[in-house]
Coordinates of C-alpha atoms and ligand atoms in Angstrom, one line a residue:
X1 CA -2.8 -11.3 15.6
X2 CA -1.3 -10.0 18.4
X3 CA -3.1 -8.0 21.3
X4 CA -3.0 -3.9 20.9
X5 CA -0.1 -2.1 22.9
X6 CA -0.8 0.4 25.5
X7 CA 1.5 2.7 24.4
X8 CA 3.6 3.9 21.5
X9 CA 7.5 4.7 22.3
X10 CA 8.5 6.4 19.4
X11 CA 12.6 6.7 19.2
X12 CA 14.0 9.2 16.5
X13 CA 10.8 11.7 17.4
X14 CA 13.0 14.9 16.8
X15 CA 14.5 13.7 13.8
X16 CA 13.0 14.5 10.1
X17 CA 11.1 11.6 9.5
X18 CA 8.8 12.4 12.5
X19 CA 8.8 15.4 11.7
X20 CA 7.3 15.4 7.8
X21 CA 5.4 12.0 8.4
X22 CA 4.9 10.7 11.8
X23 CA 3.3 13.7 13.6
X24 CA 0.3 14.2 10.6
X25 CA 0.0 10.3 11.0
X26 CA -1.0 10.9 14.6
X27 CA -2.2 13.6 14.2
X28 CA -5.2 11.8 12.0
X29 CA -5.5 9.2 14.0
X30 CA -6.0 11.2 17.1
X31 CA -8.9 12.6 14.9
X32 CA -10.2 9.3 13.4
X33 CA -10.0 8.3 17.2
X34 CA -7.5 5.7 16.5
X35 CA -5.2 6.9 19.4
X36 CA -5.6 5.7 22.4
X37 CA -2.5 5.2 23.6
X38 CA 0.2 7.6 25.4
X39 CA 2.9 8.6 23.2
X40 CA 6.4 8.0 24.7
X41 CA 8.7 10.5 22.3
X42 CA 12.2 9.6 22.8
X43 CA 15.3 11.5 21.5
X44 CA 18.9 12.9 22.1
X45 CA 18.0 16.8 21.7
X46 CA 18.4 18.3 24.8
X47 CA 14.4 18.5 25.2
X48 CA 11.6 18.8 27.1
X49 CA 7.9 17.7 26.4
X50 CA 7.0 21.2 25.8
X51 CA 9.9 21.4 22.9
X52 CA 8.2 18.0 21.8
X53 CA 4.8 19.8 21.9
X54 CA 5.8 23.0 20.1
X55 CA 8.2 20.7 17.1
X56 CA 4.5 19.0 17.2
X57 CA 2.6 22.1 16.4
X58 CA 5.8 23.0 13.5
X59 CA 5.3 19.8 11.8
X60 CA 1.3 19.7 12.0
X61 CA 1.5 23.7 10.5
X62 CA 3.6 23.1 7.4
X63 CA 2.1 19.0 6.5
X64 CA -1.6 18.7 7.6
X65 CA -4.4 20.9 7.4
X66 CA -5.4 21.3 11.1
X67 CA -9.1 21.6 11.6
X68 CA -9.9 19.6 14.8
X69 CA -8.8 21.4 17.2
X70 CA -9.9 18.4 20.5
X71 CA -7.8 15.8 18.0
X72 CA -4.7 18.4 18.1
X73 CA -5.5 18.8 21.8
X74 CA -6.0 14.9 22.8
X75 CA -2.6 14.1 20.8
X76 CA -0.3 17.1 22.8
X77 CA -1.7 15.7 25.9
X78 CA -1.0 12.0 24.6
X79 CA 2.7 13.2 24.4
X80 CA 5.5 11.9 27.1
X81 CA 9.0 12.7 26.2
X82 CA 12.5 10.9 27.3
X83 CA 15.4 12.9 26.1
X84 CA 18.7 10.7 26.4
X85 CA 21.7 9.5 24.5
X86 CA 20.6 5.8 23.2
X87 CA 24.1 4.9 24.0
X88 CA 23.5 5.6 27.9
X89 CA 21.4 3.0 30.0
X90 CA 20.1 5.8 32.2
X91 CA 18.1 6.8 29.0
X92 CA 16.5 3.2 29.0
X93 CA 15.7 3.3 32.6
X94 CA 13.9 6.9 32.4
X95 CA 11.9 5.3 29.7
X96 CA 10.9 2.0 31.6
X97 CA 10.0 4.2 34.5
X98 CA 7.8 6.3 31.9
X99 CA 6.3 3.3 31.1
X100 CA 5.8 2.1 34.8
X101 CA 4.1 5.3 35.4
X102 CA 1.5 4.6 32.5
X103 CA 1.2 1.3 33.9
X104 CA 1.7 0.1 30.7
X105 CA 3.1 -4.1 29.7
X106 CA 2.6 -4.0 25.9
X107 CA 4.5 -0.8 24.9
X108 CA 5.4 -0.8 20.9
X109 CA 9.1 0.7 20.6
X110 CA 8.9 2.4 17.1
X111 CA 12.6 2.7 15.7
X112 CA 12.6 5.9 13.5
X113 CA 16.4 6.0 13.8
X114 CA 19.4 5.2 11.1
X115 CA 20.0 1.1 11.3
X116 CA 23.3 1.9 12.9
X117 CA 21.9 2.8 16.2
X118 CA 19.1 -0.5 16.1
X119 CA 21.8 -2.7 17.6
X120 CA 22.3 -0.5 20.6
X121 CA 18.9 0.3 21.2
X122 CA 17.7 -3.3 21.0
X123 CA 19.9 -4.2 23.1
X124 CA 19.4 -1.5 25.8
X125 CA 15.6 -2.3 25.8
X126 CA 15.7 -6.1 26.5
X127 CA 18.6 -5.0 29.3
X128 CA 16.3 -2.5 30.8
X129 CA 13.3 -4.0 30.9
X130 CA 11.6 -2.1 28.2
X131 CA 11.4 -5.2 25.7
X132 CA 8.8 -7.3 28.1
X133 CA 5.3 -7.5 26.3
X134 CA 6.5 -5.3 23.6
X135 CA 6.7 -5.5 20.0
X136 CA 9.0 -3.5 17.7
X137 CA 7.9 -1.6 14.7
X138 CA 11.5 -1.3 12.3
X139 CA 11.8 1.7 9.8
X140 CA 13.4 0.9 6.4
X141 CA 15.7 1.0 5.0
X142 CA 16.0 -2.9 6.4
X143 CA 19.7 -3.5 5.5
X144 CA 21.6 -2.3 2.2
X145 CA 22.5 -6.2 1.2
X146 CA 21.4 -9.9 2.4
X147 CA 24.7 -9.9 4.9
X148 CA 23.3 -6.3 6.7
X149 CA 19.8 -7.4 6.3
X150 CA 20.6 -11.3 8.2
X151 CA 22.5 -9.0 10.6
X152 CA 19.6 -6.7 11.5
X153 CA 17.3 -9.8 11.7
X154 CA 19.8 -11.2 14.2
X155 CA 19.8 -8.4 16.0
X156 CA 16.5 -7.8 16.4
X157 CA 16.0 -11.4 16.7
X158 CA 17.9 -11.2 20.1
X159 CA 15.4 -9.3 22.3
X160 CA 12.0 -9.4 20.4
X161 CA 10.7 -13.0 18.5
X162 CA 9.9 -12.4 15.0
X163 CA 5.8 -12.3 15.7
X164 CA 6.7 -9.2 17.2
X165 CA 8.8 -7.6 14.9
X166 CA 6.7 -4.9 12.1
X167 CA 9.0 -3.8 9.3
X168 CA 7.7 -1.0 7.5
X169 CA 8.1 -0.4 3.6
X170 CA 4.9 2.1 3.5
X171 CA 3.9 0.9 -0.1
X172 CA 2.2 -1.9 1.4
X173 CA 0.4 0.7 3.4
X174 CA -1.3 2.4 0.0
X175 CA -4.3 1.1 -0.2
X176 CA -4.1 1.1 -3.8
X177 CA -1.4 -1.4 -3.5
X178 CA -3.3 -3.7 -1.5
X179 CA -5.8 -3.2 -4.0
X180 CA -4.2 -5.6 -6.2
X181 CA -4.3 -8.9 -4.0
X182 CA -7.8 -7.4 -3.2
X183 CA -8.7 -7.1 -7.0
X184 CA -7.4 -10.6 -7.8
X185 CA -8.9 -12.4 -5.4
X186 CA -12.3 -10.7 -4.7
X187 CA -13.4 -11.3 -8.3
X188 CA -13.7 -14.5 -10.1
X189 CA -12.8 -13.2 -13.8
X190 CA -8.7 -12.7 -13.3
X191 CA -7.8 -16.1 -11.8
X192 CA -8.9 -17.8 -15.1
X193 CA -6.5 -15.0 -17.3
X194 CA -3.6 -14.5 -14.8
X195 CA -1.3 -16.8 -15.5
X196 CA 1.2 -17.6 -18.3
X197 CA -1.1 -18.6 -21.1
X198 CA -2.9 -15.3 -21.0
X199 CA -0.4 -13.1 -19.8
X200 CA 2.8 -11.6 -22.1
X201 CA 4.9 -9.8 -19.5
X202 CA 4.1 -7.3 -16.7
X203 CA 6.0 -3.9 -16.8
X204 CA 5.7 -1.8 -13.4
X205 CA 6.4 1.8 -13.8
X206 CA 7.6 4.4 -10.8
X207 CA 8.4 7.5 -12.2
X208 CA 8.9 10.7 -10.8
X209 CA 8.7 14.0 -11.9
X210 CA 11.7 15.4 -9.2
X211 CA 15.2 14.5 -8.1
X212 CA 17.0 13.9 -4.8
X213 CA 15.3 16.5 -3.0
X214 CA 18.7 17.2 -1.3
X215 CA 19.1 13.7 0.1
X216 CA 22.2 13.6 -2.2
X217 CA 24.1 11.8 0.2
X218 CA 21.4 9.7 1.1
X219 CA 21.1 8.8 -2.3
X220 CA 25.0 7.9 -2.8
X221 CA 24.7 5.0 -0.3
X222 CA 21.4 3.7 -1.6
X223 CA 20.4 4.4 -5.4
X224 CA 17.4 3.6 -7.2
X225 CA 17.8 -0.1 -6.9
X226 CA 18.2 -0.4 -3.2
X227 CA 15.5 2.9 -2.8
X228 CA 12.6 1.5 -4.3
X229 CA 12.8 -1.5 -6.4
X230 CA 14.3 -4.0 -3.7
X231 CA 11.3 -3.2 -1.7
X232 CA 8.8 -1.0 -2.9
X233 CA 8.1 -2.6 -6.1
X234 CA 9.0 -6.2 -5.2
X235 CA 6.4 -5.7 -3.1
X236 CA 4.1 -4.7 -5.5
X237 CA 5.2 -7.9 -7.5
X238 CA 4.7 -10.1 -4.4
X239 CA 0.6 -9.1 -4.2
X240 CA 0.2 -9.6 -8.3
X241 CA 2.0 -12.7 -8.7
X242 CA 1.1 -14.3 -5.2
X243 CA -1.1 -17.8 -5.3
X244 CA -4.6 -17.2 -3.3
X245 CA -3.7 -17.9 0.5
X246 CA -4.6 -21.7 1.9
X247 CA -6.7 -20.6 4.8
X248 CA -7.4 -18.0 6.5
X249 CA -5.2 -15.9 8.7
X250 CA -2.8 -13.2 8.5
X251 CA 0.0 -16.2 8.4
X252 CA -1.3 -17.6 5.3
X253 CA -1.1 -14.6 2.9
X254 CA 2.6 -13.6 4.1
X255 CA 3.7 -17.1 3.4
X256 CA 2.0 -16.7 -0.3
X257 CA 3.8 -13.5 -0.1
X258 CA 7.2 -14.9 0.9
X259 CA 7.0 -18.1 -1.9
X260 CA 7.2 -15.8 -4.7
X261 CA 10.0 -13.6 -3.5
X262 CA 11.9 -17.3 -3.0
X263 CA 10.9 -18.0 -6.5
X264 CA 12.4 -14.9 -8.1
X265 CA 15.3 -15.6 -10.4
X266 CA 18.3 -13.5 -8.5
X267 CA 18.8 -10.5 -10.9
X268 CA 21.9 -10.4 -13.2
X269 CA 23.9 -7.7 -15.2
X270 CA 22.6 -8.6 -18.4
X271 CA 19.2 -8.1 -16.8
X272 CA 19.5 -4.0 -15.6
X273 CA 20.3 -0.6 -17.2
X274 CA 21.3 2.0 -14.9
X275 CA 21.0 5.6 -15.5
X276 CA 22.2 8.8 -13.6
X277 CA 19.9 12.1 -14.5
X278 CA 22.4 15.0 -15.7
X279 CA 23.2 17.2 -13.0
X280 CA 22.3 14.3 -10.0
X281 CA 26.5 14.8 -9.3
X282 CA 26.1 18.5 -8.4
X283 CA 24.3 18.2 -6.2
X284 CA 25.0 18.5 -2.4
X285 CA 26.6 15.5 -0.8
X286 CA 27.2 13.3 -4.1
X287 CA 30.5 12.7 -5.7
X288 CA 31.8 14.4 -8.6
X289 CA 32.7 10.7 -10.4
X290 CA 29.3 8.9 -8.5
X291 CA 27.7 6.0 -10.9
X292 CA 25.5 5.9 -8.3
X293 CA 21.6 5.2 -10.3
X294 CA 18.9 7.8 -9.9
X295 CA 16.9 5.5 -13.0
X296 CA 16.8 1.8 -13.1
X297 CA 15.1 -1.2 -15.3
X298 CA 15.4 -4.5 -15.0
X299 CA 13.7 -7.6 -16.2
X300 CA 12.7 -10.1 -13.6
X301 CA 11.2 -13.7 -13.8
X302 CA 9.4 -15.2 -11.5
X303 CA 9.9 -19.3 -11.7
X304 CA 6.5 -20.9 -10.7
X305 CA 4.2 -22.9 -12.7
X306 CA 2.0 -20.1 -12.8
X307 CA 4.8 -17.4 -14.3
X308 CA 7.1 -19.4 -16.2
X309 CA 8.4 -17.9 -19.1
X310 CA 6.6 -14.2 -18.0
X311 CA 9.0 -11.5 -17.9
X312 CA 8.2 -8.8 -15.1
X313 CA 9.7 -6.0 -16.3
X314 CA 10.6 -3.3 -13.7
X315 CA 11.8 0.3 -14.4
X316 CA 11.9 3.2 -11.8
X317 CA 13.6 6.6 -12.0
X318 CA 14.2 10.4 -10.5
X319 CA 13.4 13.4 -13.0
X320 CA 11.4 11.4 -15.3
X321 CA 8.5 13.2 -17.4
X322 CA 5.8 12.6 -15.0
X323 CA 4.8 11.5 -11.0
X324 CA 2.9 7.9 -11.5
X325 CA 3.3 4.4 -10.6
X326 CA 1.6 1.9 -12.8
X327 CA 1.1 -1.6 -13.7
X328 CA 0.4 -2.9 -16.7
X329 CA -0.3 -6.2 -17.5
X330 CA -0.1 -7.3 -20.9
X331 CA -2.2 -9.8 -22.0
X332 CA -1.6 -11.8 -25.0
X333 CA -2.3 -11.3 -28.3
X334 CA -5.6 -13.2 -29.9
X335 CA -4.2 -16.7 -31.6
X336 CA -5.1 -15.3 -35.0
X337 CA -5.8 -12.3 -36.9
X338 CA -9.4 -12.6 -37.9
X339 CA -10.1 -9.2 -39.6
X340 CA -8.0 -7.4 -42.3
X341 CA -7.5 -4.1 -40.3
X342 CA -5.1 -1.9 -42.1
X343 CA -4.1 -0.1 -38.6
X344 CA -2.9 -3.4 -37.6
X345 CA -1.0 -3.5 -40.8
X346 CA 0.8 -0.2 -39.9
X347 CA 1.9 -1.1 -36.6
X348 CA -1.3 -0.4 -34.2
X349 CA -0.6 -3.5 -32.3
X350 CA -1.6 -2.6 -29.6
X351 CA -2.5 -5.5 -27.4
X352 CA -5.1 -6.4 -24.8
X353 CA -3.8 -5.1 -21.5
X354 CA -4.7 -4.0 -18.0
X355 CA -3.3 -1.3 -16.2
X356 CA -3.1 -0.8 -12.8
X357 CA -2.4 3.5 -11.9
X358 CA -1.2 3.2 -8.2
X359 CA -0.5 7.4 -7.8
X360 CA -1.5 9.9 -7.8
X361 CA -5.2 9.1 -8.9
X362 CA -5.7 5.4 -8.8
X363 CA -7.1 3.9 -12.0
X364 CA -8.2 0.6 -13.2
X365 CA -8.3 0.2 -17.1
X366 CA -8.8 -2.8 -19.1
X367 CA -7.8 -2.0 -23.0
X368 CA -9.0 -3.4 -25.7
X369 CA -10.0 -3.0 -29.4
X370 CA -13.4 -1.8 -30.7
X371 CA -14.6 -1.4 -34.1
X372 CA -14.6 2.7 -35.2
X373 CA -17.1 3.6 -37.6
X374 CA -16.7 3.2 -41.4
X375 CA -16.4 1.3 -44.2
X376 CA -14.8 -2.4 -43.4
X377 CA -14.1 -4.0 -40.3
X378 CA -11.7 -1.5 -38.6
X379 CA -10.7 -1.1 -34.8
X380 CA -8.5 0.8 -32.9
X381 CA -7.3 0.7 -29.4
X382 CA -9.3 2.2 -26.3
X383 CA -9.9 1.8 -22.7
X384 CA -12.3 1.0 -20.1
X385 CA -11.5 2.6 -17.3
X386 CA -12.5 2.9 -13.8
X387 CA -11.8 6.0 -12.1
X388 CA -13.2 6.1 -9.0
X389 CA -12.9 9.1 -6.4
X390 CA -11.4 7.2 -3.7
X391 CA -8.7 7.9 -3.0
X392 CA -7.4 7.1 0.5
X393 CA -7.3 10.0 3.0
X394 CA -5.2 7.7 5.0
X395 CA -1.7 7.8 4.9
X396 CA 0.8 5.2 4.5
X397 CA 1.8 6.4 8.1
X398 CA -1.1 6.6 9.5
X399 CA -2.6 3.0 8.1
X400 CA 0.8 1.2 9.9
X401 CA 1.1 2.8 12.7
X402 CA -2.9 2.3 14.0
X403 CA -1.6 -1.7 12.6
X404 CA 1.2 -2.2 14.1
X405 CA -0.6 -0.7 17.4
X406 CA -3.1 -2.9 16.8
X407 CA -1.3 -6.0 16.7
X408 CA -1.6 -6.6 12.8
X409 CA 0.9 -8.1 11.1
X410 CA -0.2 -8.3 7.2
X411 CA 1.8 -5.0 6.3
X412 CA 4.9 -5.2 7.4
X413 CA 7.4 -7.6 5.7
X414 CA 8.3 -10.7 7.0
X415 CA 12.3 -11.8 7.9
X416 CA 12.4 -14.6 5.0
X417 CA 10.5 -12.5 2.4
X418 CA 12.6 -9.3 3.1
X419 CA 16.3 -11.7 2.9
X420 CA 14.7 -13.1 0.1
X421 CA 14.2 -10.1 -2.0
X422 CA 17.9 -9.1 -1.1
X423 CA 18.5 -12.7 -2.7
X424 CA 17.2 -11.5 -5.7
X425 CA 19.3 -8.2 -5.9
X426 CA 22.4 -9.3 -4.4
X427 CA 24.3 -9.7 -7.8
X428 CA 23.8 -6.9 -9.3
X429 CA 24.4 -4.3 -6.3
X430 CA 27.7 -5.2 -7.4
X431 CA 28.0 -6.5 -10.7
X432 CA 26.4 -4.0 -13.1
X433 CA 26.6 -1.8 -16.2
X434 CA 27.9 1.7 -15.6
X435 CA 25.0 4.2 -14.6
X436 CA 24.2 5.5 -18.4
X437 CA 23.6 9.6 -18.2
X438 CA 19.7 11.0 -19.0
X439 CA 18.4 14.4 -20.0
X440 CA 16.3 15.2 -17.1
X441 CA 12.7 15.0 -18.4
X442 CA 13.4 12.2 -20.4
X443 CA 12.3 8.5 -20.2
X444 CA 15.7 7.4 -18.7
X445 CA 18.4 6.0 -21.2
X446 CA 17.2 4.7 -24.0
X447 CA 18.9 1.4 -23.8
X448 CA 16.3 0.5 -21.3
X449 CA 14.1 -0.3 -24.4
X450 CA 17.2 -3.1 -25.1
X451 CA 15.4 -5.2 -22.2
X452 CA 12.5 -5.9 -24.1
X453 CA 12.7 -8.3 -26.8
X454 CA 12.1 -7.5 -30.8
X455 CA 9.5 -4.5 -30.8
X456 CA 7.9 -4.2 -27.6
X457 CA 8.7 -1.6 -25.9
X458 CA 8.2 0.6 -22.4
X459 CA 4.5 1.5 -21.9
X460 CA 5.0 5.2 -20.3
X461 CA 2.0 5.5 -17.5
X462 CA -1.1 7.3 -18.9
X463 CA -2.1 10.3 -17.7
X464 CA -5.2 12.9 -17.8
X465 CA -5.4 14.1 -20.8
X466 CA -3.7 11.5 -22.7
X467 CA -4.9 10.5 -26.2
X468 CA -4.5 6.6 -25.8
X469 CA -7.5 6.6 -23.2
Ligands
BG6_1 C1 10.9 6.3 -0.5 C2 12.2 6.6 -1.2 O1 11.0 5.1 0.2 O2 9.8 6.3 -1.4 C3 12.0 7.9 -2.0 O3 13.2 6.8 -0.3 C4 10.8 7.8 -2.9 O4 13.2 8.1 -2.8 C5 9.6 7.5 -2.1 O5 10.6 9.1 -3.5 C6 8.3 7.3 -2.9 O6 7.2 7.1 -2.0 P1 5.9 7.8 -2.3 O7 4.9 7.2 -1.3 O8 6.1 9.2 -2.2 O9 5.5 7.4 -3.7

């Protein structure tokens, strides 16, 4: 753990990103009086503060409800602003003597800017001065492939050492993912079941309910694959298949972390179905031929002693039917069939599972069969669930940002883990099946189902209402 800064330089503050996420982050930290450090905005938009303040006020207006009025106060007059052209050293040296003024020596330089522009502004900050004491807190996406990803590293790697490097992927600031390790290692009962004699296969659902949102030409250089699964869900992988740390410290759980990213099998074609929502190609910015993939599944193994022989299987789309991410573990079936249940006999085979809602309303079921009323021994499927009201007020945002100024490490991905999960893509960025066209509304195309061996199938995320509760 690394000493808190004494002051937050935030590059890329006029852009969108700041705009929709980073001012309600501080915003509710200035409330939660979590920030206690000046806020250095720096940007190329022919600015002053007072533009700063007012874009401030914009962003606050339309994404948080603002109902402290000292918080709003105490995080305008936390605001410095640098306007400047990265490219131009007089930019660096305004900020440094920003920075002199504040008196501050541990400044964190948050990079809210495209990756192309990281190179020159690392640079510029070690030549100016800025880099000494600091730490750097990176915005994904970290690379599109293992070369860009090595190159970044290298980069960054050049001014700042690694211990002070925080790359955000803001799943692991949902406290509903970090739930998971949490689960699994606060309670005695899963250790003894999570492993490959108890456990079938583990499906991981991201759907959502909307499209591109008109980052269509966003979208054409990343697709599903890169978007979410390389990191997001990976991630989510990492925390349920991880071994229990050795130790304590912040060290020990990343290098849990990172061994099971190394021990993914690297993806291949036979392995992924990509699919392309109808209509995803008129939209603003994509190209009229694009096989780029707004769906994608893929089934993943993971080769530890632990997970041998348990697929992972791995599906995440745009304009699916609903807005949930879930896990579901299945566990496996009893050895033998003690009771003559006719449901079983037509097909209710439902297994033992547990299932893991992420968002929007966290849930933790365990399902099982129970014996219904009636003649005979008959069951049929139900769940015990746990849904608790608690969900987070935090936001991702909010959750890294007060980390990273704290000098926490444990959210933000680590250089081998992050090159490793590009390891584990790397084939199939390239080498893949056409992107297969899906009704939007649908599940995705149905030859998703083909990953799954014999009859299993997809388990779509369940929702209020839904009659397998
Ligand atoms: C982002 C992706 O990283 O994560 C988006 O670029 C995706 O395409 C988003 O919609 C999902 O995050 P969340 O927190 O809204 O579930």
């Amino acid at each position: 753990m690394n000493s808190s800064a004494d002051a937050l330089c935030w590059f890329g503050a006029s852009g969108d990103l700041a705009y929709k996420m980073t001012f309600p982050a501080l915003y509710a930290m200035s409330k939660r009086g979590r920030l206690t450090v000046p806020v250095v905005g720096v940007a190329y938009s022919d600015w002053t503060l007072e533009d700063l303040r007012e874009r401030g006020r914009a962003s606050l207006a339309e994404h948080a409800t603002v109902d402290d009025p000292e918080a709003l106060d105490h995080l305008m007059a936390s605001l410095r602003y640098v306007d400047g052209d990265y490219a131009d050293a007089a930019t660096f040296e305004a900020l440094r003597s920003t920075l002199d003024g504040l008196r501050s020596s541990r400044p964190a330089h948050y990079l809210a800017i495209p990756p192309s522009l990281f190179g020159e502004v690392v640079e510029s900050l070690g030549s100016s001065g800025c880099a000494e004491g600091a730490r750097v807190i990176v915005e994904k996406p970290f690379g599109r492939d293992l070369a860009s990803a090595q190159e970044l590293n290298r980069i960054v790697h050049r001014v700042f050492d690694e211990d002070d490097v925080y790359r955000i992927d803001h799943f692991l600031g949902k406290q509903e993912v970090l739930n998971l390790m949490y689960l699994r290692f606060a309670n005695s009962f899963f250790e003894p079941i999570w492993n490959r004699d108890h456990i079938a296969s583990v499906q991981i659902t991201m759907a959502e309910d909307f499209g591109v949102q008109g980052r269509g030409r966003f979208y054409e250089e990343v697709g599903a694959l890169r978007d979410v699964v390389q990191n997001h869900l990976l991630q989510v992988v990492a925390l349920l298949a991880m071994e229990p740390p050795v130790g304590q410290g912040v060290a020990a759980t990343r290098d849990e972390k990172a061994r099971v990213f190394k021990a993914m099998s690297p993806l291949h074609s036979k392995g992924i179905v990509r699919g392309q929502f109808d209509g995803y190609q008129n939209e603003e910015g994509v190209a009229d031929d694009s096989d780029v993939e707004t769906y994608v599944a893929v089934r993943l193994h993971i080769d530890s002693w632990r997970w041998a022989g348990v697929p992972w299987y791995i599906r995440a789309g745009k304009e699916l039917p609903v807005h949930a991410t879930e896990v579901r573990v299945e566990l496996k079936a009893p050895p033998q069939r003690v009771f003559r249940e006719t449901s079983l006999d037509h097909g209710d085979d439902d297994h033992n599972h547990l299932r893991f809602r992420l968002q929007p309303q966290p849930e933790i079921a365990l399902g099982l069969r129970s014996m219904v009323p009636g003649d005979g021994i008959e069951g049929r499927a139900s769940e015990l669930t746990l849904c608790e009201d608690v969900t987070d007020e935090r936001t991702p945002y909010e959750r890294l940002l007060t980390e990273a100024l704290a000098g926490d490490p444990l959210l933000f991905t680590r250089e081998d883990s992050v090159e490793a999960a590009w390891k584990v893509v790397e084939h199939v960025l390239e080498d893949h099946p056409a992107a297969i066209p899906y009704v939007p509304g649908s599940w995705g195309p149905p030859e998703a189902e083909d990953l799954l061996p014999g009859k299993h199938r997809w388990a779509d995320p369940v929702m209020p209402g839904d009659e397998r509760r």
